[in-house]
Coordinates of C-alpha atoms (C1' of nucleotides) in Angstrom, one line a residue:
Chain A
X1 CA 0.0 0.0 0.0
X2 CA 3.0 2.2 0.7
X3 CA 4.8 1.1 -2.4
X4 CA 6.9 3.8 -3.9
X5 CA 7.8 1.7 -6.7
X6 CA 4.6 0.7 -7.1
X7 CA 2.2 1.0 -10.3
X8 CA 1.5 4.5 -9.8
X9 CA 1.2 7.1 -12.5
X10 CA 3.6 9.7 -12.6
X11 CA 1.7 12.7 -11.6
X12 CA 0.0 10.5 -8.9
X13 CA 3.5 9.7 -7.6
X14 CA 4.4 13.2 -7.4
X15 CA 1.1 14.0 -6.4
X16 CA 1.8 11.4 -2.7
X17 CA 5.5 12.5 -2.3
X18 CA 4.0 15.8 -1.9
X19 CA 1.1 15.0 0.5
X20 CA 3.9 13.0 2.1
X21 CA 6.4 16.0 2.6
X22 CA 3.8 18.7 3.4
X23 CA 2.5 16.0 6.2
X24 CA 5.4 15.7 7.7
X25 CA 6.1 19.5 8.2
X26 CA 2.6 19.9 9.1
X27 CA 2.0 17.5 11.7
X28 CA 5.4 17.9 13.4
X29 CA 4.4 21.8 14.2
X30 CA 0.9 20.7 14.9
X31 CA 0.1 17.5 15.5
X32 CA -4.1 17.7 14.9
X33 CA -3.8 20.0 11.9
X34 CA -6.9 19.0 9.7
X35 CA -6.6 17.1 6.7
X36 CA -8.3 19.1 4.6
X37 CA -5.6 22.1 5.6
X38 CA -2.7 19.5 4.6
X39 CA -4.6 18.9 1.3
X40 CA -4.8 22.5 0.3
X41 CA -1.3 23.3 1.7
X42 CA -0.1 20.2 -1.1
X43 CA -2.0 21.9 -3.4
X44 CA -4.0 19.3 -4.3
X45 CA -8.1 18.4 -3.7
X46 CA -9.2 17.0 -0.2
X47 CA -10.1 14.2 -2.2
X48 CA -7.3 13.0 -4.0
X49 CA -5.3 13.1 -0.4
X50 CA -8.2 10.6 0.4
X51 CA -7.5 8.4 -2.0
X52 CA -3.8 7.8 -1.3
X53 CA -4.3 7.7 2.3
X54 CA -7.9 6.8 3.5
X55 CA -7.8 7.6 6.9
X56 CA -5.8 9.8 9.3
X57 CA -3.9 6.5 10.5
X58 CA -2.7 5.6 7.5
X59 CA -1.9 9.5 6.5
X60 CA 0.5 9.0 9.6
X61 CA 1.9 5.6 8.9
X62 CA 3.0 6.7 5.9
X63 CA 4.7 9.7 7.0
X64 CA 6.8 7.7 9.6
X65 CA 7.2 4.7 7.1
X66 CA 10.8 5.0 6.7
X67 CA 11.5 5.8 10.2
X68 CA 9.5 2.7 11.6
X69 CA 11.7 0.9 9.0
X70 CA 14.9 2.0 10.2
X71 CA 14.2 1.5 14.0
X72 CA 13.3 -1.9 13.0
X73 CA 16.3 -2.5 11.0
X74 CA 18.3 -1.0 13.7
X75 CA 17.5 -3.7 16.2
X76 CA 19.5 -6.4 14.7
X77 CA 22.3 -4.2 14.2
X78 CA 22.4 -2.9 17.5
X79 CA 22.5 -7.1 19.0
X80 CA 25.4 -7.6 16.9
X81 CA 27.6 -4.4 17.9
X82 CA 26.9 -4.7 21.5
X83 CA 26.2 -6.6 24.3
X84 CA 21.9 -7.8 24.5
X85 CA 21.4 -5.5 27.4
X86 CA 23.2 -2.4 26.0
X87 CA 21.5 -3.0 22.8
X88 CA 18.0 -3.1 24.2
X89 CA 18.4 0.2 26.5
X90 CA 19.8 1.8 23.1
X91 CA 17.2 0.7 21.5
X92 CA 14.9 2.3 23.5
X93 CA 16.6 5.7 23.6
X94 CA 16.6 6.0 19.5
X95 CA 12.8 4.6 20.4
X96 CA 12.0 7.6 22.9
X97 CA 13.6 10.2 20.5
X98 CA 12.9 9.9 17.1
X99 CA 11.0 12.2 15.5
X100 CA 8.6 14.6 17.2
X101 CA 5.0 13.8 16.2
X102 CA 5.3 11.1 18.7
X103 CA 2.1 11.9 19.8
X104 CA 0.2 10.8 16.4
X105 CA 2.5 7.7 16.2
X106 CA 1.7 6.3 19.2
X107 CA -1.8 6.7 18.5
X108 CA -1.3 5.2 15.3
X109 CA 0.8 2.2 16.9
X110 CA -2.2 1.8 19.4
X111 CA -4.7 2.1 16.9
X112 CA -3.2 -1.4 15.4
X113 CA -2.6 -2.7 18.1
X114 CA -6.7 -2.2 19.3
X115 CA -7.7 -3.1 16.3
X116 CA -6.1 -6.7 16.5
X117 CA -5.5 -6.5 12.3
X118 CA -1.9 -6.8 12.2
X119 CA -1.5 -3.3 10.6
X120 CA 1.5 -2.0 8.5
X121 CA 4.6 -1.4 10.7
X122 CA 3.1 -2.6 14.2
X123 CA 4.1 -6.1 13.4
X124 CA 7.7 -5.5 13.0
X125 CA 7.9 -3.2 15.4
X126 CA 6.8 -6.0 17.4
X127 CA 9.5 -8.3 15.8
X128 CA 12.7 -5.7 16.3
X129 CA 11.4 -5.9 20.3
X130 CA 11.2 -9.4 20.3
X131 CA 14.9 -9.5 18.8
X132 CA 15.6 -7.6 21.3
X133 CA 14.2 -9.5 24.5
X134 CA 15.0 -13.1 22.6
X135 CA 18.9 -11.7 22.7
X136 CA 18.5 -10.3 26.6
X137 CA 17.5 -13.5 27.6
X138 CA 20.2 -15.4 26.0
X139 CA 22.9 -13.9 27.4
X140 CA 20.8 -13.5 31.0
X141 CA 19.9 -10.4 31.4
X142 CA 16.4 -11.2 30.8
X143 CA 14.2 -13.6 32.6
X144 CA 12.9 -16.2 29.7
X145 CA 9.2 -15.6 28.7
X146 CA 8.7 -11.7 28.4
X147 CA 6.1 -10.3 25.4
X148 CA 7.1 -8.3 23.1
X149 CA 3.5 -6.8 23.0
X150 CA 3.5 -6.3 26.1
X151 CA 6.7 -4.2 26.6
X152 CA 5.8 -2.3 23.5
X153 CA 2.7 -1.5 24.8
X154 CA 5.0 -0.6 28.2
X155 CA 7.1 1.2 26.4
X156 CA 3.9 3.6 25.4
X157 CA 4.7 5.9 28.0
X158 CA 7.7 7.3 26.3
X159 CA 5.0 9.3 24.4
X160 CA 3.1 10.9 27.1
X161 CA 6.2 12.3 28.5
X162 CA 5.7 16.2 29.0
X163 CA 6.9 17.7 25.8
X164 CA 10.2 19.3 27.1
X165 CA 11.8 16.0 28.6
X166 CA 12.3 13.7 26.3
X167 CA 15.6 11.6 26.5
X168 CA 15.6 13.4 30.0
X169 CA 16.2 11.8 33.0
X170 CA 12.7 10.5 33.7
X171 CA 12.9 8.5 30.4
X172 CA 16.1 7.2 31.3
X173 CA 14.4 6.6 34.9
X174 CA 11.5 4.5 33.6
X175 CA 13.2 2.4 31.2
X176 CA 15.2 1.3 34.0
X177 CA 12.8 0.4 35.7
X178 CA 11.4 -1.7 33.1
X179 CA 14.5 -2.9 32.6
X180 CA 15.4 -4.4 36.0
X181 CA 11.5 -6.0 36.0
X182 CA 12.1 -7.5 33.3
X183 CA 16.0 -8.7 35.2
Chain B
X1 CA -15.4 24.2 40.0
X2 CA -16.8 21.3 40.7
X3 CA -18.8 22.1 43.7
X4 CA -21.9 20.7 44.2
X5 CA -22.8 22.5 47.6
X6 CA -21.7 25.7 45.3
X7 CA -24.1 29.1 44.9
X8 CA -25.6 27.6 42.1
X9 CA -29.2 28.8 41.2
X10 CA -31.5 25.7 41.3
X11 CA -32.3 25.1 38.0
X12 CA -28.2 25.6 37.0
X13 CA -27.5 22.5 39.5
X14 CA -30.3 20.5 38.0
X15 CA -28.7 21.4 34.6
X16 CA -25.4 20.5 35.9
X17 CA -26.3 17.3 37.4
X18 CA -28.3 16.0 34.2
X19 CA -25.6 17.2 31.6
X20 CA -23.0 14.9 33.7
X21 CA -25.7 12.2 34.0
X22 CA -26.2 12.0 30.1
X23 CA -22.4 12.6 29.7
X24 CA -21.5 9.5 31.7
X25 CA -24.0 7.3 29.8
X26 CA -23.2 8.7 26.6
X27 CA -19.1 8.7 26.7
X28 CA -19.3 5.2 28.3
X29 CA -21.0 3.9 25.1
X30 CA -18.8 6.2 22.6
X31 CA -15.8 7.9 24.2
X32 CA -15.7 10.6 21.3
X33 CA -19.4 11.7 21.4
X34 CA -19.9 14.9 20.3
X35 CA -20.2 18.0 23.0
X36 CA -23.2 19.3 20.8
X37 CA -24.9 15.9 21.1
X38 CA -24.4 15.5 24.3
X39 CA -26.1 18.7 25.4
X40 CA -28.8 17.7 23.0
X41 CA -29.5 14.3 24.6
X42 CA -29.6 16.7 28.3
X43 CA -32.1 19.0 27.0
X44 CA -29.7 22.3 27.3
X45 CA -28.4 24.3 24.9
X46 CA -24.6 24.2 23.3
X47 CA -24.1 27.3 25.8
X48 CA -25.3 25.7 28.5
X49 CA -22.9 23.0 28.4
X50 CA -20.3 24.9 27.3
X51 CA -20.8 27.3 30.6
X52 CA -20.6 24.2 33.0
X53 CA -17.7 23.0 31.5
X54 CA -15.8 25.1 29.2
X55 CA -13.9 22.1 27.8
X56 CA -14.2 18.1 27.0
X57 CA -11.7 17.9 29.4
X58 CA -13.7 19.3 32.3
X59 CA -16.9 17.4 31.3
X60 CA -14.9 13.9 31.4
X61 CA -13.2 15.2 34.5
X62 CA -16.7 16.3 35.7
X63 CA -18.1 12.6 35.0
X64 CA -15.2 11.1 36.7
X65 CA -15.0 13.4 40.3
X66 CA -16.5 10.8 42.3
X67 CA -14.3 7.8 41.4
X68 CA -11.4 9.8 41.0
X69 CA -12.0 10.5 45.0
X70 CA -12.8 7.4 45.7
X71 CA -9.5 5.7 44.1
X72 CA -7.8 8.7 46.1
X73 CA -9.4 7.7 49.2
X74 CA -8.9 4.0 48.5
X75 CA -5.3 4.2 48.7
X76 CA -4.7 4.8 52.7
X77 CA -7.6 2.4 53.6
X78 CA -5.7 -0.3 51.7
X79 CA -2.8 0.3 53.0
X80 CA -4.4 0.0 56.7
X81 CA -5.8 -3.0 55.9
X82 CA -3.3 -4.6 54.1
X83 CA 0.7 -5.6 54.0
X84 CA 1.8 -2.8 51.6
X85 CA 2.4 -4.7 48.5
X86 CA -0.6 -6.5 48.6
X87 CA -2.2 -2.7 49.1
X88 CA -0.3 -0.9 45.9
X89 CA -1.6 -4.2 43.8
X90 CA -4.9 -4.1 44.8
X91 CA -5.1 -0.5 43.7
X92 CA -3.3 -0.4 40.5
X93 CA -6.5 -3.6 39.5
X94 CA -8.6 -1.2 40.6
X95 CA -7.1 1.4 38.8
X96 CA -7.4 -0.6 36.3
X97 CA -10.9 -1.6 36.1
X98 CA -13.2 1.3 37.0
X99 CA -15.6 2.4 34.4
X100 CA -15.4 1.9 30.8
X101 CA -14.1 5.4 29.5
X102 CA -11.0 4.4 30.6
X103 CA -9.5 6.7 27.3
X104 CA -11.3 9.6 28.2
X105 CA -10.0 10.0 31.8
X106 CA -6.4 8.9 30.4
X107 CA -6.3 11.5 28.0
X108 CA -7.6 14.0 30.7
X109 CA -5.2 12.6 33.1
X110 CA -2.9 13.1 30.5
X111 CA -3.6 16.6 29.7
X112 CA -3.1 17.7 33.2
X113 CA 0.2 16.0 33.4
X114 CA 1.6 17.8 30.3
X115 CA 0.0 21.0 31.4
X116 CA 2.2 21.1 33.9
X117 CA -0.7 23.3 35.7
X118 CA -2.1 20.9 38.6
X119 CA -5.1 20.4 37.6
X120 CA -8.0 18.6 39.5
X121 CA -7.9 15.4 40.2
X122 CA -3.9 14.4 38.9
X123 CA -2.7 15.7 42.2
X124 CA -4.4 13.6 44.4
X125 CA -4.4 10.9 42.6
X126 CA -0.5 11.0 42.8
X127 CA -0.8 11.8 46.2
X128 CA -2.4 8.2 46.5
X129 CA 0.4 6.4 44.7
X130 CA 2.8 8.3 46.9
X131 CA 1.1 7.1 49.9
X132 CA 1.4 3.2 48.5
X133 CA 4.9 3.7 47.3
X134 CA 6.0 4.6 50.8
X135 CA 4.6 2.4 52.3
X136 CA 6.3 -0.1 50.2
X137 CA 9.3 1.4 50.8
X138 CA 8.6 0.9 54.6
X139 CA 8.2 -2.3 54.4
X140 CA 11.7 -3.1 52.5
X141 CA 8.8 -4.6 49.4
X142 CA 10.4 -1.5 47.5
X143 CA 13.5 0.2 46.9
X144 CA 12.9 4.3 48.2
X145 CA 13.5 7.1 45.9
X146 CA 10.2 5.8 43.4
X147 CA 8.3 8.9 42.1
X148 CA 4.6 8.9 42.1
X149 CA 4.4 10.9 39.0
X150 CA 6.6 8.5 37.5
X151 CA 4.5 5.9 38.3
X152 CA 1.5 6.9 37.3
X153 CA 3.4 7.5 33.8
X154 CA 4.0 4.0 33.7
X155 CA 0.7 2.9 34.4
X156 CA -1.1 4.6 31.6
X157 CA -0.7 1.1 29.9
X158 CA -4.1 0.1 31.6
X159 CA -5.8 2.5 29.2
X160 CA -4.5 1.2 26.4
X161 CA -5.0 -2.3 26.7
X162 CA -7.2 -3.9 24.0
X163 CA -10.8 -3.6 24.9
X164 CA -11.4 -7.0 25.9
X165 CA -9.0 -7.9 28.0
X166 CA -8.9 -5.5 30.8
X167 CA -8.1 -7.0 34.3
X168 CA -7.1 -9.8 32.6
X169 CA -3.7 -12.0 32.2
X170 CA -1.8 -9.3 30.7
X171 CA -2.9 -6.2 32.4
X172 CA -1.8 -8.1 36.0
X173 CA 1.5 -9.4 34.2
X174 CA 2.0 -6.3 33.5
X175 CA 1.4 -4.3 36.9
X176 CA 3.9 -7.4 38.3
X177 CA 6.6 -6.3 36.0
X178 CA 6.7 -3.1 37.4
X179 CA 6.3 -4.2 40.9
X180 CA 9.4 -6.3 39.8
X181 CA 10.7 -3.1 38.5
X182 CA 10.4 -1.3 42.3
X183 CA 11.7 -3.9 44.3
Chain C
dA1 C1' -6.3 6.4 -14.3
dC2 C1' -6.2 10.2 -11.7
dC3 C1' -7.6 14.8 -10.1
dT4 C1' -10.7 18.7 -8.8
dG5 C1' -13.6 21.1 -6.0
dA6 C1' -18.5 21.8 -4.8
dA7 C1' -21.5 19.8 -1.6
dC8 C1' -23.2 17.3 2.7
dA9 C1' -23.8 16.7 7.5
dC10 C1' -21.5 17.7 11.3
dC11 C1' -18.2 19.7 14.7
dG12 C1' -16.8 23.2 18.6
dT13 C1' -17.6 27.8 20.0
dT14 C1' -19.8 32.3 20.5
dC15 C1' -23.2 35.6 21.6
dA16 C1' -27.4 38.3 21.2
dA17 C1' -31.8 37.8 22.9
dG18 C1' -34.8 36.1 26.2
dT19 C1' -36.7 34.7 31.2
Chain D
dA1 C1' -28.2 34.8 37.0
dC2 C1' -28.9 31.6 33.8
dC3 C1' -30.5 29.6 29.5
dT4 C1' -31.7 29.2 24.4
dG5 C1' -30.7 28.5 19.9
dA6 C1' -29.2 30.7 15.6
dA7 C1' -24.9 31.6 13.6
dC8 C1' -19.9 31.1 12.3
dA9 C1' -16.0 28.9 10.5
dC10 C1' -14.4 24.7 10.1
dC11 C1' -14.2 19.5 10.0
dG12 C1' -14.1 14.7 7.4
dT13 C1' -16.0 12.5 3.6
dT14 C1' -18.2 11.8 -1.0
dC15 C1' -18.8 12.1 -5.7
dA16 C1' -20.0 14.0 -10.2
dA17 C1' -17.5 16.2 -13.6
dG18 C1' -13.4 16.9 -15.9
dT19 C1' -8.5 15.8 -18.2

DNA sequence: ACCTGAACACCGTTCAAGT
DNA sequence: ACCTGAACACCGTTCAAGT
């Protein structure tokens, strides 16, 4: 559905990259901004931003596609250049700070999960935390049996932190504390 | 604001009283009912509602008074009655459980926590986990230096659980993991 | 095959006019 | 002192008409 290299016409490709880009700017300064005012700002008709992206969900998704892809990618990675435990807590610092429309995400992310259909980018989300846990409890650091779901859904809090702290101490404080129930 | 002994006239206390009747009924069934139809279904005008409760935020914090004060309250009487740990798990099910418009009130909770401005209600209710965190740490069940605020952070998973399955396996796996977490 | 943009029913919010 | 309800600007969503 979020194919770029998928079948699309020219001019409807250019037509998304732009919804796309304005989306992004638009939603990071204000994170309820109507779709409509996104629409008219890409310079296109309220309807054809419907047609590429039927709901306010997927309007998100999209935006944050490539930045769901690379925090799951980077889970691997992070396993294989450091020790399980130091990869996890890593994992949850790029986790806490990336981007800033965390807000919308994490609706987004709880939308899916709510709605039990394994929706685009939940699922692997769900797999890079699993990665992670499966490699913490390997090496010890992790008592067998924890759910990914479950932490993720945890791990929800990083987005109602008060705007000015992310990354701040009480992040740090909380994922901690995870971190040693989960010990 | 919320008064109920205030120097309302009688027919604005009526008003009051039915708006937050109708509200409860109506946000239990579909937590993002209109304002408009809610003052509809009460009989009052859109100004009228708007008067009592200048915002969605105070209508759902309106609704919820009573068993926000009665969670507050709950939390010494467990902890009389109880061995500490036993008391802080008790509360966070019952946190856990009471009513169905469990999003509403975490989004108001929510709000007053990024607000930064103490609104009615968050206090207290940390004031309740601070009670049952100490007295953990009395005990020796927790390690000291917890924050309520903190805490309360972390527990926003309950509103976010999946319909269904509230109070059940996960939810209390959950609440362990974090006691896990404290101790 | 895709886009436009008028149109629909509705939203939150305000405010003159009533009692 | 309080309420009503019309009015405003806006929302998400649809769909005929265009290219």
């Amino acid at each position: 559905m979020n194919d770029v290299k998928g079948g699309l016409r020219a001019d409807a490709q250019a037509n998304r990259d732009r919804i796309l880009e304005v989306a992004r700017e638009t939603l990071t300064a204000t994170s309820d901004a109507s779709l409509n005012s996104i629409a008219k700002a890409a310079g296109v008709g309220p309807g054809t931003l419907y047609r590429h992206f039927p709901t306010r969900e997927a309007l998100v998704a999209g935006v944050y596609r490539k930045e769901i892809d690379a925090l799951v990618a980077l889970a691997p990675a992070l396993v294989e250049a450091h020790p399980p435990l130091e990869a996890f807590r890593l994992w949850c610092d790029r986790l806490a700070h990336y981007g800033r429309m965390k807000h919308a995400l994490a609706d987004a992310l709880h939308a899916a999960m709510t709605a039990g259909n394994l929706q685009e980018g939940y699922l692997p989300m769900v797999g890079a935390i699993d990665h992670l846990l499966r490699a913490c409890e390997a090496s010890g650091d992790f008592q067998p049996g924890a759910n990914a779901e479950d932490i993720l859904l945890l791990l929800g809090f990083l987005w109602r932190l008060p705007a000015g702290e992310v990354g701040e101490a009480r992040g740090e404080r909380l994922i901690e504390l995870i971190i040693h129930g989960l010990g």
